[in-house]
Short mmCIF file of N, CA and C in Angstrom, two decimals:
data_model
loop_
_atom_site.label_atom_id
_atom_site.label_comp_id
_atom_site.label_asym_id
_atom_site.label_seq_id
_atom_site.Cartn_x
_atom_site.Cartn_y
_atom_site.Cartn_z
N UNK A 656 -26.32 -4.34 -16.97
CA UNK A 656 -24.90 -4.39 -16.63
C UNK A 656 -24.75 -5.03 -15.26
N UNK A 657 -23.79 -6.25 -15.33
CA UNK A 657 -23.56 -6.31 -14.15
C UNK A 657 -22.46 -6.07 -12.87
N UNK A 658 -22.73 -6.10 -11.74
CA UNK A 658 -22.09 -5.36 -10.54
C UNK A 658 -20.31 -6.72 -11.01
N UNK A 659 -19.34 -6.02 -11.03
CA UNK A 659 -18.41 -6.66 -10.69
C UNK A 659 -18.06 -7.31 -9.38
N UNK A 660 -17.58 -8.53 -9.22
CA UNK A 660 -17.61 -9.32 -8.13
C UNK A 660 -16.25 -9.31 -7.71
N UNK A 661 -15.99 -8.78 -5.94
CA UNK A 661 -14.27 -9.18 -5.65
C UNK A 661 -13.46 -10.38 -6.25
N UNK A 662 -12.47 -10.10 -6.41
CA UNK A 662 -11.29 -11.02 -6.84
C UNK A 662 -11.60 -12.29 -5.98
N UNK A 663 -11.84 -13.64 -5.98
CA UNK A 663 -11.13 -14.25 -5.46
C UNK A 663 -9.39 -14.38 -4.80
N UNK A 664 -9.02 -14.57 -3.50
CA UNK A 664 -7.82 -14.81 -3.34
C UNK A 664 -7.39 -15.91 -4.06
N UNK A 665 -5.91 -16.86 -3.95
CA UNK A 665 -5.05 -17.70 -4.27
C UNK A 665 -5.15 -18.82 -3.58
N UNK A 666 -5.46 -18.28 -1.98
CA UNK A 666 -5.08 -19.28 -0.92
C UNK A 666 -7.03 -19.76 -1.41
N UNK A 667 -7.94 -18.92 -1.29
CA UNK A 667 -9.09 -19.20 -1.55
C UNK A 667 -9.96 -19.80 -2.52
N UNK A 668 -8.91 -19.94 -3.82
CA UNK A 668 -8.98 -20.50 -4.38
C UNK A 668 -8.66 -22.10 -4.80
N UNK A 669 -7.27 -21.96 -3.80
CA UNK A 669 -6.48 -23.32 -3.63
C UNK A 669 -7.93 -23.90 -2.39
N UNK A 670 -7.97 -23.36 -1.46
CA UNK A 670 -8.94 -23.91 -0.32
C UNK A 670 -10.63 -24.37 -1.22
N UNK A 671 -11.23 -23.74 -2.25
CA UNK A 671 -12.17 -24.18 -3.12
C UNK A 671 -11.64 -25.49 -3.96
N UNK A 672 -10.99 -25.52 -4.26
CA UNK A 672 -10.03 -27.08 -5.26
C UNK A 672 -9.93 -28.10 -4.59
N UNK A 673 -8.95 -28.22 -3.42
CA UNK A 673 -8.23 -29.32 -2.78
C UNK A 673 -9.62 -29.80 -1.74
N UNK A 674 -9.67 -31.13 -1.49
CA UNK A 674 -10.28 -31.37 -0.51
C UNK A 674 -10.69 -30.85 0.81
N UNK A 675 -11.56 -30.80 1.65
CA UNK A 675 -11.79 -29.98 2.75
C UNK A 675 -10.60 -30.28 3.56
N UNK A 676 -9.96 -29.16 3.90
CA UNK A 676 -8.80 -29.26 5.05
C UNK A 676 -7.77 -30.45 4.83
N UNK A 677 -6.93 -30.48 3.82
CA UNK A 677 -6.16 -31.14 2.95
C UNK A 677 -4.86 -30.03 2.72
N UNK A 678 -5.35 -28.58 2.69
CA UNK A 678 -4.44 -27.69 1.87
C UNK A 678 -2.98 -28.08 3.03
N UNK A 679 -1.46 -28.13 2.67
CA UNK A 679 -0.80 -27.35 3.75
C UNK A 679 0.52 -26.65 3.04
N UNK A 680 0.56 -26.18 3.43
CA UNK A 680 1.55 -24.96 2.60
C UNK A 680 3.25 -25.09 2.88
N UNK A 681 3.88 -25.27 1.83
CA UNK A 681 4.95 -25.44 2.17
C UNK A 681 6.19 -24.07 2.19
N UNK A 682 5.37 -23.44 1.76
CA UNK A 682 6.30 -22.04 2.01
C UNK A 682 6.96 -21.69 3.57
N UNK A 683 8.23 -21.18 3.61
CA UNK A 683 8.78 -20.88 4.95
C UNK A 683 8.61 -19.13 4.72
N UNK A 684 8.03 -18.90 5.83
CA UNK A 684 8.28 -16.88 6.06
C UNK A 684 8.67 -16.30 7.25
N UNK A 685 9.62 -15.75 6.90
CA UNK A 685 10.47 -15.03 8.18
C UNK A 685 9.75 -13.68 8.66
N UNK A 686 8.25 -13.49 8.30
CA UNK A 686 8.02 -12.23 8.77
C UNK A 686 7.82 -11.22 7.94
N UNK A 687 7.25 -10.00 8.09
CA UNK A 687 6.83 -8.77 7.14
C UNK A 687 7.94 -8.57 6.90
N UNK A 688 9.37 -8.11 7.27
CA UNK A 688 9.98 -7.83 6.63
C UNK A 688 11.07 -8.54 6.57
N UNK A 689 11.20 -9.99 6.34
CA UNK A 689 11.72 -10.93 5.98
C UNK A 689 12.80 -10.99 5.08
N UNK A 690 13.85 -11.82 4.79
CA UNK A 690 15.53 -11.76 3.75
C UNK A 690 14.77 -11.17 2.62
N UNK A 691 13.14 -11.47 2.01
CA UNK A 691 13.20 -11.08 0.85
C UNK A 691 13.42 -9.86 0.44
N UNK A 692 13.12 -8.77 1.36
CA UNK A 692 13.18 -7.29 1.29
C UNK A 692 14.31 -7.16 1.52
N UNK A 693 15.68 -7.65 1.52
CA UNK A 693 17.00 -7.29 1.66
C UNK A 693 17.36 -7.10 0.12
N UNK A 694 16.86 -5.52 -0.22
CA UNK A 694 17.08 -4.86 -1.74
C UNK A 694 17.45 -3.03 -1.70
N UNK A 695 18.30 -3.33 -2.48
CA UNK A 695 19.27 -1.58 -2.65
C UNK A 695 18.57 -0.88 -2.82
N UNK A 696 16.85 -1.19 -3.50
CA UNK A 696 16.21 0.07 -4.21
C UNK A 696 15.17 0.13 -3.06
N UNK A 697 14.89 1.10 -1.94
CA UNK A 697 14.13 1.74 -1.18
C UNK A 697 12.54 1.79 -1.74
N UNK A 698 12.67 1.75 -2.98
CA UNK A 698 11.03 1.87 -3.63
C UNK A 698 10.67 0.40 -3.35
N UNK A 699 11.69 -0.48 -3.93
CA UNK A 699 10.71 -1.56 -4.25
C UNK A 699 10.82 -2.72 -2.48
N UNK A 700 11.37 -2.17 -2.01
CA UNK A 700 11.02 -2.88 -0.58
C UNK A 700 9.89 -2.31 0.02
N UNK A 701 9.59 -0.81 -0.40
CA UNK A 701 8.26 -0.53 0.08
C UNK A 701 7.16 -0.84 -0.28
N UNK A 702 7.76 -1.10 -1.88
CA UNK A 702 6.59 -2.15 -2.73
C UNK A 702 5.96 -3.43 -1.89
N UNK A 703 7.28 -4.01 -1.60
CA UNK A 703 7.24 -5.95 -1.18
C UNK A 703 6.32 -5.62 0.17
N UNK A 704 7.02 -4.62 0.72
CA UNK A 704 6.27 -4.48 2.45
C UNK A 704 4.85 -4.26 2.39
N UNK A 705 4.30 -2.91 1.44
CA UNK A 705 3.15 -3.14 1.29
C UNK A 705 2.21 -4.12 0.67
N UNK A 706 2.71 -5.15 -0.31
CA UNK A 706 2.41 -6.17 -0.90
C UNK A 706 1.60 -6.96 0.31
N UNK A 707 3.07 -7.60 1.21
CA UNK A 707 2.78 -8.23 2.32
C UNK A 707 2.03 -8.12 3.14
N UNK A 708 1.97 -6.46 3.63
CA UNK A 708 0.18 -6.10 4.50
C UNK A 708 -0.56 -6.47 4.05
N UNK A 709 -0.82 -5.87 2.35
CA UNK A 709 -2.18 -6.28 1.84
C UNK A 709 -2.83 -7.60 1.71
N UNK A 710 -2.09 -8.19 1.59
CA UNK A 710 -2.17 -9.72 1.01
C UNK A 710 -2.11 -10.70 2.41
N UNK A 711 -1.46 -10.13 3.28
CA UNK A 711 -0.44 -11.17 4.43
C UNK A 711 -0.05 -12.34 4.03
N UNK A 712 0.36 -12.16 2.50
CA UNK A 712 1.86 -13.04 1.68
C UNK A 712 2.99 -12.41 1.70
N UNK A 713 4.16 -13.53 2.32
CA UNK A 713 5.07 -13.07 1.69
C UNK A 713 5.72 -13.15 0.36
N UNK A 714 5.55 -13.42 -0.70
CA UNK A 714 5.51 -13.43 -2.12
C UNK A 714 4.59 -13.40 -2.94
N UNK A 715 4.18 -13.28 -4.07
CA UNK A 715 3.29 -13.59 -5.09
C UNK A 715 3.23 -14.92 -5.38
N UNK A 716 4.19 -16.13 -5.14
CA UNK A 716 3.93 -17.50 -5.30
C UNK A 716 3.18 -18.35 -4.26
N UNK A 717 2.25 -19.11 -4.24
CA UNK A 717 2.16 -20.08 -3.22
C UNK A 717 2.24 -21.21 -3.58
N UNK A 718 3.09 -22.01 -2.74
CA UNK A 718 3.26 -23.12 -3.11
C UNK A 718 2.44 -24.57 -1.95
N UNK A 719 2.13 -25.61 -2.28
CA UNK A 719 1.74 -26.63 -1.41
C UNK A 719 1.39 -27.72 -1.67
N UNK A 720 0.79 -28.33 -0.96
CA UNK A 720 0.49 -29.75 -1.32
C UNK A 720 -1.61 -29.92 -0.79
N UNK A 721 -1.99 -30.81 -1.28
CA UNK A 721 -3.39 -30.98 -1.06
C UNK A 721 -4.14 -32.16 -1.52
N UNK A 722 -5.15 -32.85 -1.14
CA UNK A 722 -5.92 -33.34 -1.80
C UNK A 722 -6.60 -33.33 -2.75
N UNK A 723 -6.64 -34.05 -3.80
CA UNK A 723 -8.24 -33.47 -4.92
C UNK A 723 -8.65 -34.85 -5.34
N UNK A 724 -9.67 -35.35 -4.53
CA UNK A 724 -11.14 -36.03 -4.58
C UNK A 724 -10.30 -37.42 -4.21
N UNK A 725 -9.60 -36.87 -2.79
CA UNK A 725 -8.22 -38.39 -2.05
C UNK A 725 -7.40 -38.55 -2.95
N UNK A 726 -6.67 -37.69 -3.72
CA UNK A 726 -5.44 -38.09 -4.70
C UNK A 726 -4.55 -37.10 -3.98
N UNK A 727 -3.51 -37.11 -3.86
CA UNK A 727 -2.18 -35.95 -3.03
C UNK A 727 -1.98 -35.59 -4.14
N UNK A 728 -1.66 -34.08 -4.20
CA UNK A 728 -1.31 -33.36 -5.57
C UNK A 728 -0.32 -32.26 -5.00
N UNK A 729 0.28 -31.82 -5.84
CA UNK A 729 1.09 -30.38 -5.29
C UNK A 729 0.26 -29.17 -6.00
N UNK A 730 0.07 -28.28 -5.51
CA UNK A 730 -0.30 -26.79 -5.66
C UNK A 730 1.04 -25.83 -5.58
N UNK A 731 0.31 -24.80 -6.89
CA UNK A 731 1.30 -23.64 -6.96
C UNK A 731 0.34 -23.18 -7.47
N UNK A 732 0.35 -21.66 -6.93
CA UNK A 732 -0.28 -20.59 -7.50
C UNK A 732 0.24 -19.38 -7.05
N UNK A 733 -0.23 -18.27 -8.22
CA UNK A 733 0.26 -16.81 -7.83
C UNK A 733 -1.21 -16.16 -7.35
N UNK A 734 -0.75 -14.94 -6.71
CA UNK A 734 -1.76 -14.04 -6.24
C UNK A 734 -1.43 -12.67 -6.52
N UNK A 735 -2.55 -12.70 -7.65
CA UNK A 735 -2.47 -11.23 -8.44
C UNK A 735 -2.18 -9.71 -7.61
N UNK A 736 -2.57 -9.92 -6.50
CA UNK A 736 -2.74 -9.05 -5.30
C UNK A 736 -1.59 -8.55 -4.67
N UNK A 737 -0.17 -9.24 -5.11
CA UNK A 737 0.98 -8.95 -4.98
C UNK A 737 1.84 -8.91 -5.64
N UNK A 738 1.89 -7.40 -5.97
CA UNK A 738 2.58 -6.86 -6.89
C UNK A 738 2.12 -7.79 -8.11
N UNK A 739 0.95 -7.76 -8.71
CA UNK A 739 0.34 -8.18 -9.92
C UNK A 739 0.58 -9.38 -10.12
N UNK A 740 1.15 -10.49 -8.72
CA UNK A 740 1.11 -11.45 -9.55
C UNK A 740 2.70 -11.78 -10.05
N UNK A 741 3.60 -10.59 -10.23
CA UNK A 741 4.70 -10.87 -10.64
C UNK A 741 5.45 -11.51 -9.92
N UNK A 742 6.84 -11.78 -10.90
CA UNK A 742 7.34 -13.21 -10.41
C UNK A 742 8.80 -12.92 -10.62
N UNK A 743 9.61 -12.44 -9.45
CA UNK A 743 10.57 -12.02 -8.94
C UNK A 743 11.85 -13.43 -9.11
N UNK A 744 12.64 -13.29 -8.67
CA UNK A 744 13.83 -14.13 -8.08
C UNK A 744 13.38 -15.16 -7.09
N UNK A 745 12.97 -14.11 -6.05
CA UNK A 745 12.01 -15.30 -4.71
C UNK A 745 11.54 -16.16 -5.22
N UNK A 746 10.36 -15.64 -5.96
CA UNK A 746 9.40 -15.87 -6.13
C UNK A 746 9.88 -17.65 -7.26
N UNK A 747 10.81 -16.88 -8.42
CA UNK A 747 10.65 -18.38 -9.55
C UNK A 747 12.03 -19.60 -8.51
N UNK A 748 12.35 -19.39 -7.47
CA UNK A 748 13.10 -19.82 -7.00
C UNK A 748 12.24 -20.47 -5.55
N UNK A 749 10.76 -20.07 -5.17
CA UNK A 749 9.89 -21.03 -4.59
C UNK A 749 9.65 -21.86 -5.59
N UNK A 750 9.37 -21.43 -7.31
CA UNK A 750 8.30 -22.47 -7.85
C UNK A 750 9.37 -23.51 -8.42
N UNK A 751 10.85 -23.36 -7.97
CA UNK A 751 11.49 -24.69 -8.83
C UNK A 751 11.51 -25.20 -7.58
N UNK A 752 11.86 -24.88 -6.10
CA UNK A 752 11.53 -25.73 -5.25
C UNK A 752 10.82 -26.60 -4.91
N UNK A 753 9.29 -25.76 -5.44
CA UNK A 753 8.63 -26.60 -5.32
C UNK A 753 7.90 -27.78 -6.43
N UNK A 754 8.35 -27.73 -7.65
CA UNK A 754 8.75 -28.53 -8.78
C UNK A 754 9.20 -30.05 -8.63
N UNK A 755 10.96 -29.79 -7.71
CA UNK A 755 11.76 -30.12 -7.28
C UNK A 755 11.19 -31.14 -6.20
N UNK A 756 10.48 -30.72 -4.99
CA UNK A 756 10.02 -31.35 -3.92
C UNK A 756 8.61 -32.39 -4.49
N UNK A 757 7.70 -31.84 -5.22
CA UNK A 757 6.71 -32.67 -5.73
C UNK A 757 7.41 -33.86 -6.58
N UNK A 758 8.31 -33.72 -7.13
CA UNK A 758 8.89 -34.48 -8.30
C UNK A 758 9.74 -35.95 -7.07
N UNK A 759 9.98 -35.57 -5.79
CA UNK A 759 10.48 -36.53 -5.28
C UNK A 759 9.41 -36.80 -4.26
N UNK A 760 8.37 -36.75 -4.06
CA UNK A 760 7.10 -37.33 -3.82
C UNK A 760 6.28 -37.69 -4.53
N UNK A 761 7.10 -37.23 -6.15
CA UNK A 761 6.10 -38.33 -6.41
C UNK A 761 4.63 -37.97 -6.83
N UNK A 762 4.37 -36.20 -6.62
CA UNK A 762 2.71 -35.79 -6.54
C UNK A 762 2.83 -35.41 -7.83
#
């Protein structure tokens, strides 16, 4: 039997893909407790807040741009590690942004 191996991260994974020091991230974050935690239900901002320690994401999406082997590409990925990965309002409202922004560059 073998020993299970930690998770890879998102960002660590994007940083294994894209060319060496190529990654740059286009996400904007206002901070741990940032507009996204502006929510009525007390549980689930404690959710997002602890999300954010654990991870030091502010969402489950990342979005960016990078190299792969000198070609410019856009990156998106989730990170299971916050809040499973799920995919909120914020969250599908980074990934049309960033849809949106690759699509007029062109990556």
């Amino acid at each position: 039997m073998s020993v299970p191996t930690p998770r890879a991260t998102a960002l660590e994974l994007i940083e294994a893909v894209v060319d060496p020091g190529s990654w740059r991230c286009w996400d904007e974050w206002d901070g741990p407790a940032g507009a996204l935690t502006e929510t009525a239900d007390p549980a689930y901002r404690a959710d997002l807040l602890a999300a954010r320690e654990r991870t030091g994401l502010d969402e489950s999406v990342i979005t960016g741009e990078g190299r792969l082997r000198g070609r410019r590409v856009a990156v998106v990925a989730c990170e299971f590690r916050f809040l499973a990965g799920s995919i909120g309002v914020a969250a599908g409202e980074r990934l049309v942004r960033a849809v949106e922004r690759a699509t007029e560059l062109r990556l």
